[in-house]
CSV table of C-alpha atoms and ligand atoms in Angstrom, one decimal:
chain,number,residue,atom,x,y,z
A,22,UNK,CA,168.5,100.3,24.4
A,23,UNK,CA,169.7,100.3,20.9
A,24,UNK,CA,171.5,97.3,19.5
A,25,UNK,CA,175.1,97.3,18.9
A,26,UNK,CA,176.7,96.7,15.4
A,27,UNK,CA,180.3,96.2,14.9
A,28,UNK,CA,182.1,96.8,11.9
A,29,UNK,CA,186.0,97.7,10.9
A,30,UNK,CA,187.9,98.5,7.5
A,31,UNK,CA,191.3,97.8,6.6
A,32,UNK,CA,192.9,101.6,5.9
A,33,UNK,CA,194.1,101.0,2.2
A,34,UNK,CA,194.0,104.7,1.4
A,35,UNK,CA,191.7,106.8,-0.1
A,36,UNK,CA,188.5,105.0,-0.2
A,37,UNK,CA,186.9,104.4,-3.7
A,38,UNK,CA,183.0,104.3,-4.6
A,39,UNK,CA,183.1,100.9,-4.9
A,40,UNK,CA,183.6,101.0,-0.8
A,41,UNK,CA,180.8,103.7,-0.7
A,42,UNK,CA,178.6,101.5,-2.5
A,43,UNK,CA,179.4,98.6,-1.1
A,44,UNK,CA,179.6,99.2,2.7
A,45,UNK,CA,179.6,103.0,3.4
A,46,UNK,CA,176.1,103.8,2.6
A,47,UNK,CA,175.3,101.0,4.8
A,48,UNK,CA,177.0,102.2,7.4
A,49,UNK,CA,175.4,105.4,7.4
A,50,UNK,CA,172.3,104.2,6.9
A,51,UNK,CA,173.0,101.9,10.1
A,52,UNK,CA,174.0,104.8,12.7
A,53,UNK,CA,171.1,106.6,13.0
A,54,UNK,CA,169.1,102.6,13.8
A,55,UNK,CA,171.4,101.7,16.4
A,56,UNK,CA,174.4,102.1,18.5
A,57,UNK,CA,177.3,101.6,15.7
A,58,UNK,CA,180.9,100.7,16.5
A,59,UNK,CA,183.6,101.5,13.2
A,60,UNK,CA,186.9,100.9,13.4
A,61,UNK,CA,190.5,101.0,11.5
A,62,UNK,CA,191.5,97.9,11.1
A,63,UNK,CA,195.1,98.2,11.3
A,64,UNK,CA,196.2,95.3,13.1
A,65,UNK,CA,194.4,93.2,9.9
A,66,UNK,CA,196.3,95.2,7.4
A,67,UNK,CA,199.3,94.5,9.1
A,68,UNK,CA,198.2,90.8,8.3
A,69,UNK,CA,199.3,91.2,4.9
A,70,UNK,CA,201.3,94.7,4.9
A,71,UNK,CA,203.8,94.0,7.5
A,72,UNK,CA,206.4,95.1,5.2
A,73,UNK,CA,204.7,98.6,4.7
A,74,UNK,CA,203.9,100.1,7.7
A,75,UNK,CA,204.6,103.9,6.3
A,76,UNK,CA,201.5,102.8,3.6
A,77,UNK,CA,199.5,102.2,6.2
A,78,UNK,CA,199.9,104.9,8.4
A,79,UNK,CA,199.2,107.5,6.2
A,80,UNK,CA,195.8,105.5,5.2
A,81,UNK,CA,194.9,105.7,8.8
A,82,UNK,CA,193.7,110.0,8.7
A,83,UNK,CA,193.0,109.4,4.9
A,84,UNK,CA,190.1,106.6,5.4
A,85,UNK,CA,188.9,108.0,8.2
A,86,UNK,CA,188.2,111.3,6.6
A,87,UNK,CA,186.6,109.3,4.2
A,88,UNK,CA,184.2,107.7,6.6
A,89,UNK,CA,182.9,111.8,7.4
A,90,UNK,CA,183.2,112.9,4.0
A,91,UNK,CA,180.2,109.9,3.3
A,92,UNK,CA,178.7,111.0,6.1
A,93,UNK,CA,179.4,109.2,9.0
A,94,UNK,CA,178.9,111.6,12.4
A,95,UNK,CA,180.5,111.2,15.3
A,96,UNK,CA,177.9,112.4,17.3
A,97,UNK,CA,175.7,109.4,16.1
A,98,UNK,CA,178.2,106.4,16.2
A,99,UNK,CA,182.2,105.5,17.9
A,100,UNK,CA,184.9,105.4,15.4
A,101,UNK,CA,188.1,104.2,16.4
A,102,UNK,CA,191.3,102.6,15.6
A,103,UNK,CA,192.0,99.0,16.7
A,104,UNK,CA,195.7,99.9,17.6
A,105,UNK,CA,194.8,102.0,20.1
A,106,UNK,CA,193.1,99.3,22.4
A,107,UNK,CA,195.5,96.5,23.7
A,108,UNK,CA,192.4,94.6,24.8
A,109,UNK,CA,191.5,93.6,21.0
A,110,UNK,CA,195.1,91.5,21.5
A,111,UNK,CA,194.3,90.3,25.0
A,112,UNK,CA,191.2,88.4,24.2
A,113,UNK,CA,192.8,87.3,20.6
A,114,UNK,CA,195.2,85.9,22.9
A,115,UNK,CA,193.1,84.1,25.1
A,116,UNK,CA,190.7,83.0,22.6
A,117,UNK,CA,193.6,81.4,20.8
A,118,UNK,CA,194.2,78.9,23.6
A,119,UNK,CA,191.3,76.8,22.8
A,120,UNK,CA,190.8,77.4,19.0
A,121,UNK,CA,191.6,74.3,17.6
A,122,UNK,CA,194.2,75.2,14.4
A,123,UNK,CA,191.6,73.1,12.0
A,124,UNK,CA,189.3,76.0,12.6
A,125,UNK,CA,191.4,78.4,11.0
A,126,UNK,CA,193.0,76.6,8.1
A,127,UNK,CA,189.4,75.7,7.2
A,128,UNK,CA,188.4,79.2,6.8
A,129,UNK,CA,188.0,79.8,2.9
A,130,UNK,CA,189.6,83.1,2.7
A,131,UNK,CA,193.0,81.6,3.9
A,132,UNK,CA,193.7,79.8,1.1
A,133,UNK,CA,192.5,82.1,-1.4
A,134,UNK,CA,194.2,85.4,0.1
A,135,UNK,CA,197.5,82.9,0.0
A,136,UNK,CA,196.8,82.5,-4.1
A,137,UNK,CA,195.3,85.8,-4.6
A,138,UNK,CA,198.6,87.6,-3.3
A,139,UNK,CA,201.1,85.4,-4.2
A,140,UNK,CA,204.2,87.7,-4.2
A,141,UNK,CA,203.4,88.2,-0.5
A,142,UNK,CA,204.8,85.6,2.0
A,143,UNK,CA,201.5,85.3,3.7
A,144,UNK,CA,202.6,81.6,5.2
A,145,UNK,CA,203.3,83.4,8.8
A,146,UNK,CA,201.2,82.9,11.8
A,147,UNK,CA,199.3,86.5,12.1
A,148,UNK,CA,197.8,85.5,8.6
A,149,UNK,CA,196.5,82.2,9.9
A,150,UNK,CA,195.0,84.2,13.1
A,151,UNK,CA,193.7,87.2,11.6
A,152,UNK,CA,190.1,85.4,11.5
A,153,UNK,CA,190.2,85.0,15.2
A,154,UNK,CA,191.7,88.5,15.9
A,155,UNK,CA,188.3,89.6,13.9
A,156,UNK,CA,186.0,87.6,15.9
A,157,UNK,CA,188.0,89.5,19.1
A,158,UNK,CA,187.2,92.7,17.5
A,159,UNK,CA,183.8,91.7,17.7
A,160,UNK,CA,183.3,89.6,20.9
A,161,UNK,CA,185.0,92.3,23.0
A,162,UNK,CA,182.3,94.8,21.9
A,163,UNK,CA,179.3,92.1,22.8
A,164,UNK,CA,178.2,92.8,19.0
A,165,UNK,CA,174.6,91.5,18.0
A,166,UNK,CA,175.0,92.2,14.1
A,167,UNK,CA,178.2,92.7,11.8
A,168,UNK,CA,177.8,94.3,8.6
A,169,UNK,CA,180.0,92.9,6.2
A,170,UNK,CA,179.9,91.2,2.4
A,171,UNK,CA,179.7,88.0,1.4
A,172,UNK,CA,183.8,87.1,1.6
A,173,UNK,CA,183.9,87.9,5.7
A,174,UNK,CA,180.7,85.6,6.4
A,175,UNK,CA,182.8,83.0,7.4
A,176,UNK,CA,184.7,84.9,9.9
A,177,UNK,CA,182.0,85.9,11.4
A,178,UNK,CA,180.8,82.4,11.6
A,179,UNK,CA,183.8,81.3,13.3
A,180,UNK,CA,183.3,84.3,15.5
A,181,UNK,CA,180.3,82.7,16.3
A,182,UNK,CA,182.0,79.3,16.9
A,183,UNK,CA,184.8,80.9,19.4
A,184,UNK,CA,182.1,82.6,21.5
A,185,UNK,CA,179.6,79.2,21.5
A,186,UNK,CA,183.3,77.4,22.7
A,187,UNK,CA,184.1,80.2,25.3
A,188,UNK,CA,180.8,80.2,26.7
A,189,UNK,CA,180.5,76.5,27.2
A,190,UNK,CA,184.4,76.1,28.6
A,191,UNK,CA,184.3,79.0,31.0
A,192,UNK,CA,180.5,80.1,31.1
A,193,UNK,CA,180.3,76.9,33.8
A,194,UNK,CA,180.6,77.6,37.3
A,195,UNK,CA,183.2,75.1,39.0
A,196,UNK,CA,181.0,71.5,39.9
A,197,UNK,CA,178.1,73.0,37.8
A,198,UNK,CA,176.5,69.8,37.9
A,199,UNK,CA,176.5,68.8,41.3
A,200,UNK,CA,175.5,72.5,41.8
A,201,UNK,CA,172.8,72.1,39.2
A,202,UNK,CA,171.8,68.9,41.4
A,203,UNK,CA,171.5,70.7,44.6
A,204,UNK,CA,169.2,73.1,43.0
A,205,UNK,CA,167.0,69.9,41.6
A,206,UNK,CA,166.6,68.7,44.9
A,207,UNK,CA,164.6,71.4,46.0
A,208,UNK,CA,161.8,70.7,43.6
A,209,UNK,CA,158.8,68.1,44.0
A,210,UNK,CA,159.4,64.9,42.8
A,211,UNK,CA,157.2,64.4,40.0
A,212,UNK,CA,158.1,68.2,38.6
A,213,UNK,CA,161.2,66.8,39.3
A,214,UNK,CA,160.9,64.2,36.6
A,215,UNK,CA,158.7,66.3,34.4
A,216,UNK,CA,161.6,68.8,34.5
A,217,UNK,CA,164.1,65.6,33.4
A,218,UNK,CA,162.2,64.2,31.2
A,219,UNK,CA,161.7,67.6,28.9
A,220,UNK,CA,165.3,68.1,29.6
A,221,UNK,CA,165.8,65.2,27.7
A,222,UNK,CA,163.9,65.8,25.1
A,223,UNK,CA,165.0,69.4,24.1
A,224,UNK,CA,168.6,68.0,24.4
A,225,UNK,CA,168.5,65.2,22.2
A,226,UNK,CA,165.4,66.8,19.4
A,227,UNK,CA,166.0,70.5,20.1
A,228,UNK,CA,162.0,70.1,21.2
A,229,UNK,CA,161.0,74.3,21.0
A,230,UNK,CA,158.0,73.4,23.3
A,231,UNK,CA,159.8,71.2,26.2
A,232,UNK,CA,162.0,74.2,26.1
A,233,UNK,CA,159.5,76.5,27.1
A,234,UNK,CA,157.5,74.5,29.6
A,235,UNK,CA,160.5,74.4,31.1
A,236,UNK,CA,161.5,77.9,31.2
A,237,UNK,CA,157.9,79.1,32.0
A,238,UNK,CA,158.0,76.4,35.3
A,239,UNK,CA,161.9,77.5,36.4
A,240,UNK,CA,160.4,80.9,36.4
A,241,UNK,CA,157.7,80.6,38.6
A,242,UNK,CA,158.5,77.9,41.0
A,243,UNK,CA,158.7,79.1,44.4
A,244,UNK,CA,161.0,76.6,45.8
A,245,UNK,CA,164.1,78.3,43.5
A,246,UNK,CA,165.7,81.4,44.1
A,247,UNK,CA,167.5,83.2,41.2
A,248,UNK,CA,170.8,82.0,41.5
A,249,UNK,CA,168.8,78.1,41.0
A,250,UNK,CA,167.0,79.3,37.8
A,251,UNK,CA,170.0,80.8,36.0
A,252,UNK,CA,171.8,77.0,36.9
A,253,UNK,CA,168.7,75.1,36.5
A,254,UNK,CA,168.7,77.2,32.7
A,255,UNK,CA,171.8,76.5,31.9
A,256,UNK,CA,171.8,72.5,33.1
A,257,UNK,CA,168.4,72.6,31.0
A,258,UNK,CA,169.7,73.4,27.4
A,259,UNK,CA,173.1,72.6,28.3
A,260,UNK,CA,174.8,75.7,28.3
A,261,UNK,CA,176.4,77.9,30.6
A,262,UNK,CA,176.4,81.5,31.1
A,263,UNK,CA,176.6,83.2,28.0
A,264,UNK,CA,179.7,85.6,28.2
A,265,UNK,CA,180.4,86.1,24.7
A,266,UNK,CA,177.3,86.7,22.9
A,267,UNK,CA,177.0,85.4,19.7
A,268,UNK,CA,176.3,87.8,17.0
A,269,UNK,CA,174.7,87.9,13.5
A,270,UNK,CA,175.9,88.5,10.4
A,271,UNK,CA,174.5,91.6,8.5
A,272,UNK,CA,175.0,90.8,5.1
A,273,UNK,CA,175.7,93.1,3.1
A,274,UNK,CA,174.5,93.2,-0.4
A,275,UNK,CA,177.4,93.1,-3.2
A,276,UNK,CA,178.2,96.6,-4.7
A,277,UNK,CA,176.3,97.1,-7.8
A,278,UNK,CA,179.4,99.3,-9.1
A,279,UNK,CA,182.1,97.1,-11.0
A,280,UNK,CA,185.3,99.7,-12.0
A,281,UNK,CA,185.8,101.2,-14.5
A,282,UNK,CA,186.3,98.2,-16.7
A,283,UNK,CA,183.5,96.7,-15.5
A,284,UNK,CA,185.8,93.8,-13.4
A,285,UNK,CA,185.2,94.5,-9.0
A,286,UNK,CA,186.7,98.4,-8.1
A,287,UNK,CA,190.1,97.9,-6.8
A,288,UNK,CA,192.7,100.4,-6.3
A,289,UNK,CA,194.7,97.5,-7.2
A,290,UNK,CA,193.2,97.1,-10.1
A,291,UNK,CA,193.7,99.9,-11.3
A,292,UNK,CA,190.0,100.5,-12.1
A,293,UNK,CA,188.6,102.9,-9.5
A,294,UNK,CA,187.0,106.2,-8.7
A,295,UNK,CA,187.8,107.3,-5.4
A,296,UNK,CA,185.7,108.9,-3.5
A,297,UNK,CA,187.0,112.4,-3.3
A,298,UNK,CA,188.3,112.2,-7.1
A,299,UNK,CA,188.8,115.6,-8.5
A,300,UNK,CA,186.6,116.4,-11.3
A,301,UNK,CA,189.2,116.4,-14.0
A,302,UNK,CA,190.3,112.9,-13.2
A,303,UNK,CA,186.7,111.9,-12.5
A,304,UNK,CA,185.8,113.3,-15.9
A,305,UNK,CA,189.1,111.8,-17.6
A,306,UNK,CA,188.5,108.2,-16.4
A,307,UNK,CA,185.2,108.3,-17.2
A,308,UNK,CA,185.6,109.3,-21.3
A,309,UNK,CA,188.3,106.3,-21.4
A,310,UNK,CA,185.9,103.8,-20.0
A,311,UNK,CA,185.9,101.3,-22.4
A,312,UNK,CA,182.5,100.4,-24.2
A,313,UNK,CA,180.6,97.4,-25.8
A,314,UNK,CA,183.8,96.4,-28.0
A,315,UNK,CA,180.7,96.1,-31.2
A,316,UNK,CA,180.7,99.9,-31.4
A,317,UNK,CA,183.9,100.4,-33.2
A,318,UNK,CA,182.8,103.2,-34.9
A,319,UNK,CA,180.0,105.7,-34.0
A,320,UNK,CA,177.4,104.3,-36.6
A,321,UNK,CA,177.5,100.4,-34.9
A,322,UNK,CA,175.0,100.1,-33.1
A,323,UNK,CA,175.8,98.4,-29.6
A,324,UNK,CA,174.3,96.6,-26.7
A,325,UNK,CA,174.2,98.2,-23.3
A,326,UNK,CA,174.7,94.2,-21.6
A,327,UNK,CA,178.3,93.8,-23.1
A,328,UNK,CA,179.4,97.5,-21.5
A,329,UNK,CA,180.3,98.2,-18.4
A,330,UNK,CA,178.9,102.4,-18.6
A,331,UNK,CA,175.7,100.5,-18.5
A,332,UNK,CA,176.2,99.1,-15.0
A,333,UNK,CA,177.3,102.8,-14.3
A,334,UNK,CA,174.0,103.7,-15.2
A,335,UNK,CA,171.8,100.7,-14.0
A,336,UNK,CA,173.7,102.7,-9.9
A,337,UNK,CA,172.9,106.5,-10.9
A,338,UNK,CA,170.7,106.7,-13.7
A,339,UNK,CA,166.4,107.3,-13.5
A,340,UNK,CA,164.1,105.3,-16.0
A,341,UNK,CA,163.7,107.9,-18.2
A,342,UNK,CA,168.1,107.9,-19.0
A,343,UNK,CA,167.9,104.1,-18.4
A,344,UNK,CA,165.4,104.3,-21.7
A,345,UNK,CA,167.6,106.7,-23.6
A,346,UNK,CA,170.5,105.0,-23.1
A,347,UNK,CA,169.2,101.4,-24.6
A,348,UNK,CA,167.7,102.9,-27.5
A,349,UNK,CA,170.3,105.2,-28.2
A,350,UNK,CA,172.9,101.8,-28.1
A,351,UNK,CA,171.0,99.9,-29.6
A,352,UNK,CA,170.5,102.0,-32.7
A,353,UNK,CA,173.5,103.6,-32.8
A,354,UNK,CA,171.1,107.4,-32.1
A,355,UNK,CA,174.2,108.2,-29.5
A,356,UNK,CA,177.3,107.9,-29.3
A,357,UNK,CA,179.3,106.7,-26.5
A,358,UNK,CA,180.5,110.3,-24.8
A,359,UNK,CA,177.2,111.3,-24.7
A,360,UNK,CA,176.0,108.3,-22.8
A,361,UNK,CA,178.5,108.4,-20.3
A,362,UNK,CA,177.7,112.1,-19.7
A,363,UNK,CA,174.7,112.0,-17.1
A,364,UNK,CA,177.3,109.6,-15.5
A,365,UNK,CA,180.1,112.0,-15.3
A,366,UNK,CA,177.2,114.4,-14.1
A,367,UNK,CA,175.7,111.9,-11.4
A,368,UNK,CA,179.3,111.0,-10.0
A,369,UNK,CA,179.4,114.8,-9.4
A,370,UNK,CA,176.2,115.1,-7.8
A,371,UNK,CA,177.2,112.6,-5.1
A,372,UNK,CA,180.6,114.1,-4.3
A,373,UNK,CA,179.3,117.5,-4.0
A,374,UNK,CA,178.5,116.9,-0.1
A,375,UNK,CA,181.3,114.9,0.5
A,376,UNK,CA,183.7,117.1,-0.9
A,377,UNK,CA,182.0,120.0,1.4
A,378,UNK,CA,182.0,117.4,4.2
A,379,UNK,CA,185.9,116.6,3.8
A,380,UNK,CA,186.7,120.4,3.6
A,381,UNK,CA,186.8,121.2,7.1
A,382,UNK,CA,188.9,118.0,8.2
A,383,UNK,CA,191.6,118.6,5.6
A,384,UNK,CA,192.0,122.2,6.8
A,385,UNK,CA,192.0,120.9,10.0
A,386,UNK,CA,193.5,117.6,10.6
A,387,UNK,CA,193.7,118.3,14.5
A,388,UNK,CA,189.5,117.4,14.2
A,389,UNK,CA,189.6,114.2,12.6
A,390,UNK,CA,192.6,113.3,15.5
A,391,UNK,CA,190.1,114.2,18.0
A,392,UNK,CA,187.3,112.5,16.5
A,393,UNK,CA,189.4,109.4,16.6
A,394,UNK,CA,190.2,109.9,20.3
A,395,UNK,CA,186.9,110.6,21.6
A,396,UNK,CA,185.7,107.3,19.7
A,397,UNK,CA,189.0,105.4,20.8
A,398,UNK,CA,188.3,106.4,24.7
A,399,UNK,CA,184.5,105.5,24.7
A,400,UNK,CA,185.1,101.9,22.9
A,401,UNK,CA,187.7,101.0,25.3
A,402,UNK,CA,185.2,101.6,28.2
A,403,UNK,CA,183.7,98.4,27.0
A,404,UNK,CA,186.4,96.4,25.7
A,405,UNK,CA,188.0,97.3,29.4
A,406,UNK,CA,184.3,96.1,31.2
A,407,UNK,CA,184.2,92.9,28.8
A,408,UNK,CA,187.5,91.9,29.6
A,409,UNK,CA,186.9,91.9,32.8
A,410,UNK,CA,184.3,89.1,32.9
A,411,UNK,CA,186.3,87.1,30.6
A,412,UNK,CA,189.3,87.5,33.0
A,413,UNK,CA,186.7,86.4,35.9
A,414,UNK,CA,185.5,83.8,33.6
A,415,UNK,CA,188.6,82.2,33.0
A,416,UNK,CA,190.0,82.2,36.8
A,417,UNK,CA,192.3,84.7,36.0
A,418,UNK,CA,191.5,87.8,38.2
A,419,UNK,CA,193.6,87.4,40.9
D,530,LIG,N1,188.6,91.6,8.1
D,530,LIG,C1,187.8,92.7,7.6
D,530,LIG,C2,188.2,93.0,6.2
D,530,LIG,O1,189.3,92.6,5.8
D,530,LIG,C3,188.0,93.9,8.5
D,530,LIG,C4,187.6,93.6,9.9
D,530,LIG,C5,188.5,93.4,10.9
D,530,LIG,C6,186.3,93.5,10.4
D,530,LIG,N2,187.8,93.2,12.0
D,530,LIG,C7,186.4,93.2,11.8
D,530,LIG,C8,185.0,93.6,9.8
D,530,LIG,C9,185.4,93.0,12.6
D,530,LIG,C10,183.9,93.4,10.7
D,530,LIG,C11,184.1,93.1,12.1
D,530,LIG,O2,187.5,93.7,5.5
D,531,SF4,FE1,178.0,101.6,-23.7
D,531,SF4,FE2,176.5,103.7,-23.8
D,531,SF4,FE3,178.3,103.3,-25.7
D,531,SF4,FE4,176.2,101.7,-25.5
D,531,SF4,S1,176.2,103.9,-26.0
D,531,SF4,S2,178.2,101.0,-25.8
D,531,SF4,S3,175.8,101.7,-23.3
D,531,SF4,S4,178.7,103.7,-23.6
């Protein structure tokens, strides 16, 4: 069986190549290595855009179209939209019973986001959650690795921390340890205190070797049945049953591509391409990317580290332009519309599928609907099968 990654994106709109570079190749690159899980995070943009909800739902279709255009096929992973499954809420909900509040006003984005956005009133309590609704997101699906930059490590660490906390509450079965006890007492006495004595020392120095004695004699002891190993295992390393597995993060590598000004690609900003930019806006914004300010006129010569067409180049350029372009700058040999025309022509390159990729959705919007459904149904199978063990776990199936 392949492994299961997890990832979602807040739907702000047309998608830019900054996304693309940053996450969507990844993603593509990921479906075809194991069983991938996308979703539209719209819950988490309601987080900050509660006022907006019109923005968001017409970002819903436009992102997701988007995620095809790249090249993301549903035939290879499930794409879905958070909304649509009431479960994601249901285990937020529960998990949020025993997260301590510290957890979440400890989480760096928090206080950042709250500066970062300041004409938003972010003070409200979804904002403060949204960390844990994340690590629900993930949880529900049993995800082993989450694809996501460097500013979402930390939720996925406290993801990590809310299933360690879930399984040790409610991964116990009721009077584990005189159960545990019980099962002791069917071994021989001096396994018994072998047993107790590595037990001890793996709990207390995290001993890797005591660990596997132990293991390698639960499992082949004839006095224990299997219901005794999985509580002799657990009583062991002090654990219970693990519910919630804990996944990994999947870091994903910053996007080389700054905008257009050379500070991170934001819509926002006012600095990106998207990613299905017609060509004469594509070719506009390119030509009024500004330059290394020391080329004033065309005979300055420049320096390709003070402009941000270079880091355009250092994504989509080969040697052989790389070379051009740093002699050309630096001796003033071209001027800056010529450098930033293999650019222009590399940009175009890379849409060319996408734009025949979108085609058929936007003629067709019925398809990406369907798409979405199919993928909705099929991850709700498991949030559905996952929430039923976490009901069981918690005593709350009856
Ligand atoms: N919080 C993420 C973001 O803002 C989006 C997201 C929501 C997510 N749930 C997730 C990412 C689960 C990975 C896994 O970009
Ligand atoms: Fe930038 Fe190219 Fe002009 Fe040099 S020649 S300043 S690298 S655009």
């Amino acid at each position: 069986m392949k492994e299961r990654v997890l990832s979602g994106m807040r739907p702000t709109g047309a998608l830019h190549l900054g996304h693309y570079h940053g996450a969507l190749k990844n993603w593509v690159r990921l479906q075809s290595e194991m069983e991938c899980y996308y979703f539209v995070a719209d819950w988490h943009a309601l987080t900050t855009h509660y006022e907006s909800r019109e923005i968001i739902e017409q970002n819903v279709y436009e992102m997701v179209i988007d995620w095809l255009a790249v090249g993301l096929d549903p035939n290879q992973c499930t794409m879905f939209l958070q909304s649509r499954i009431p479960e994601h809420a249901e285990l937020f909900t529960l998990l949020a019973m025993g997260t301590p509040l510290g957890w979440l006003e400890r989480v760096p984005t928090y206080k950042d986001q709250q500066e970062k956005l300041k004409d938003k009133d972010l003070a409200t309590y979804g904002f403060l959650g949204y960390p844990l609704l994340q690590a629900a997101d993930i949880l529900i699906y049993k995800a082993k690795y989450v694809p996501v930059g460097e500013d979402q490590a930390s939720h996925v660490e406290l993801t990590r921390e809310a299933a360690r906390r879930f399984n040790h509450l409610y991964g116990r079965e009721a009077n584990a340890l005189e159960k545990a006890q019980a099962s002791l007492a069917k071994l021989p006495k001096d396994s018994l205190k072998r047993f107790e004595k590595s037990r001890k020392a793996y709990q207390e120095t995290g001993d890797a070797k005591a660990l596997e004695g132990a293991m390698g004699y639960i499992a082949s002891a004839p006095e224990l049945d299997a219901l005794d190993r999985e509580r002799l295992e657990g009583y062991f390393k002090g654990t219970g049953k693990v519910i919630l597995p804990e996944p990994q993060v999947l870091l994903t590598e910053a996007s080389k591509l700054p905008g257009l000004d050379g500070a991170k690609m934001s819509k926002s900003y006012n600095n990106a391409i998207a990613i299905r930019e017609d060509r004469a806006t594509l070719e506009h914004k390119v030509k009024r990317m500004p330059t290394d300010p020391a080329r004033a006129k065309r005979t300055d010569a420049g320096n390709p580290d003070n402009c941000p067409v270079w880091q355009f180049h250092k994504v989509y350029s080969p040697e052989e332009t790389k070379n051009w372009v740093t002699q050309g700058c630096k001796t003033a040999g071209i001027g800056c519309l010529e450098c930033k025309q293999p650019i222009i022509d590399a940009i175009l390159r890379e849409q060319q599928p996408m734009f025949e990729r979108a085609e058929k959705y936007l003629s067709q919007p019925k398809l990406v609907r369907d798409i979405v459904d199919a993928g909705t149904e099929k991850a709700r199978i498991t949030a559905r099968a996952t929430m039923h063990d976490v009901r069981a776990a918690m005593g709350l199936n009856y």
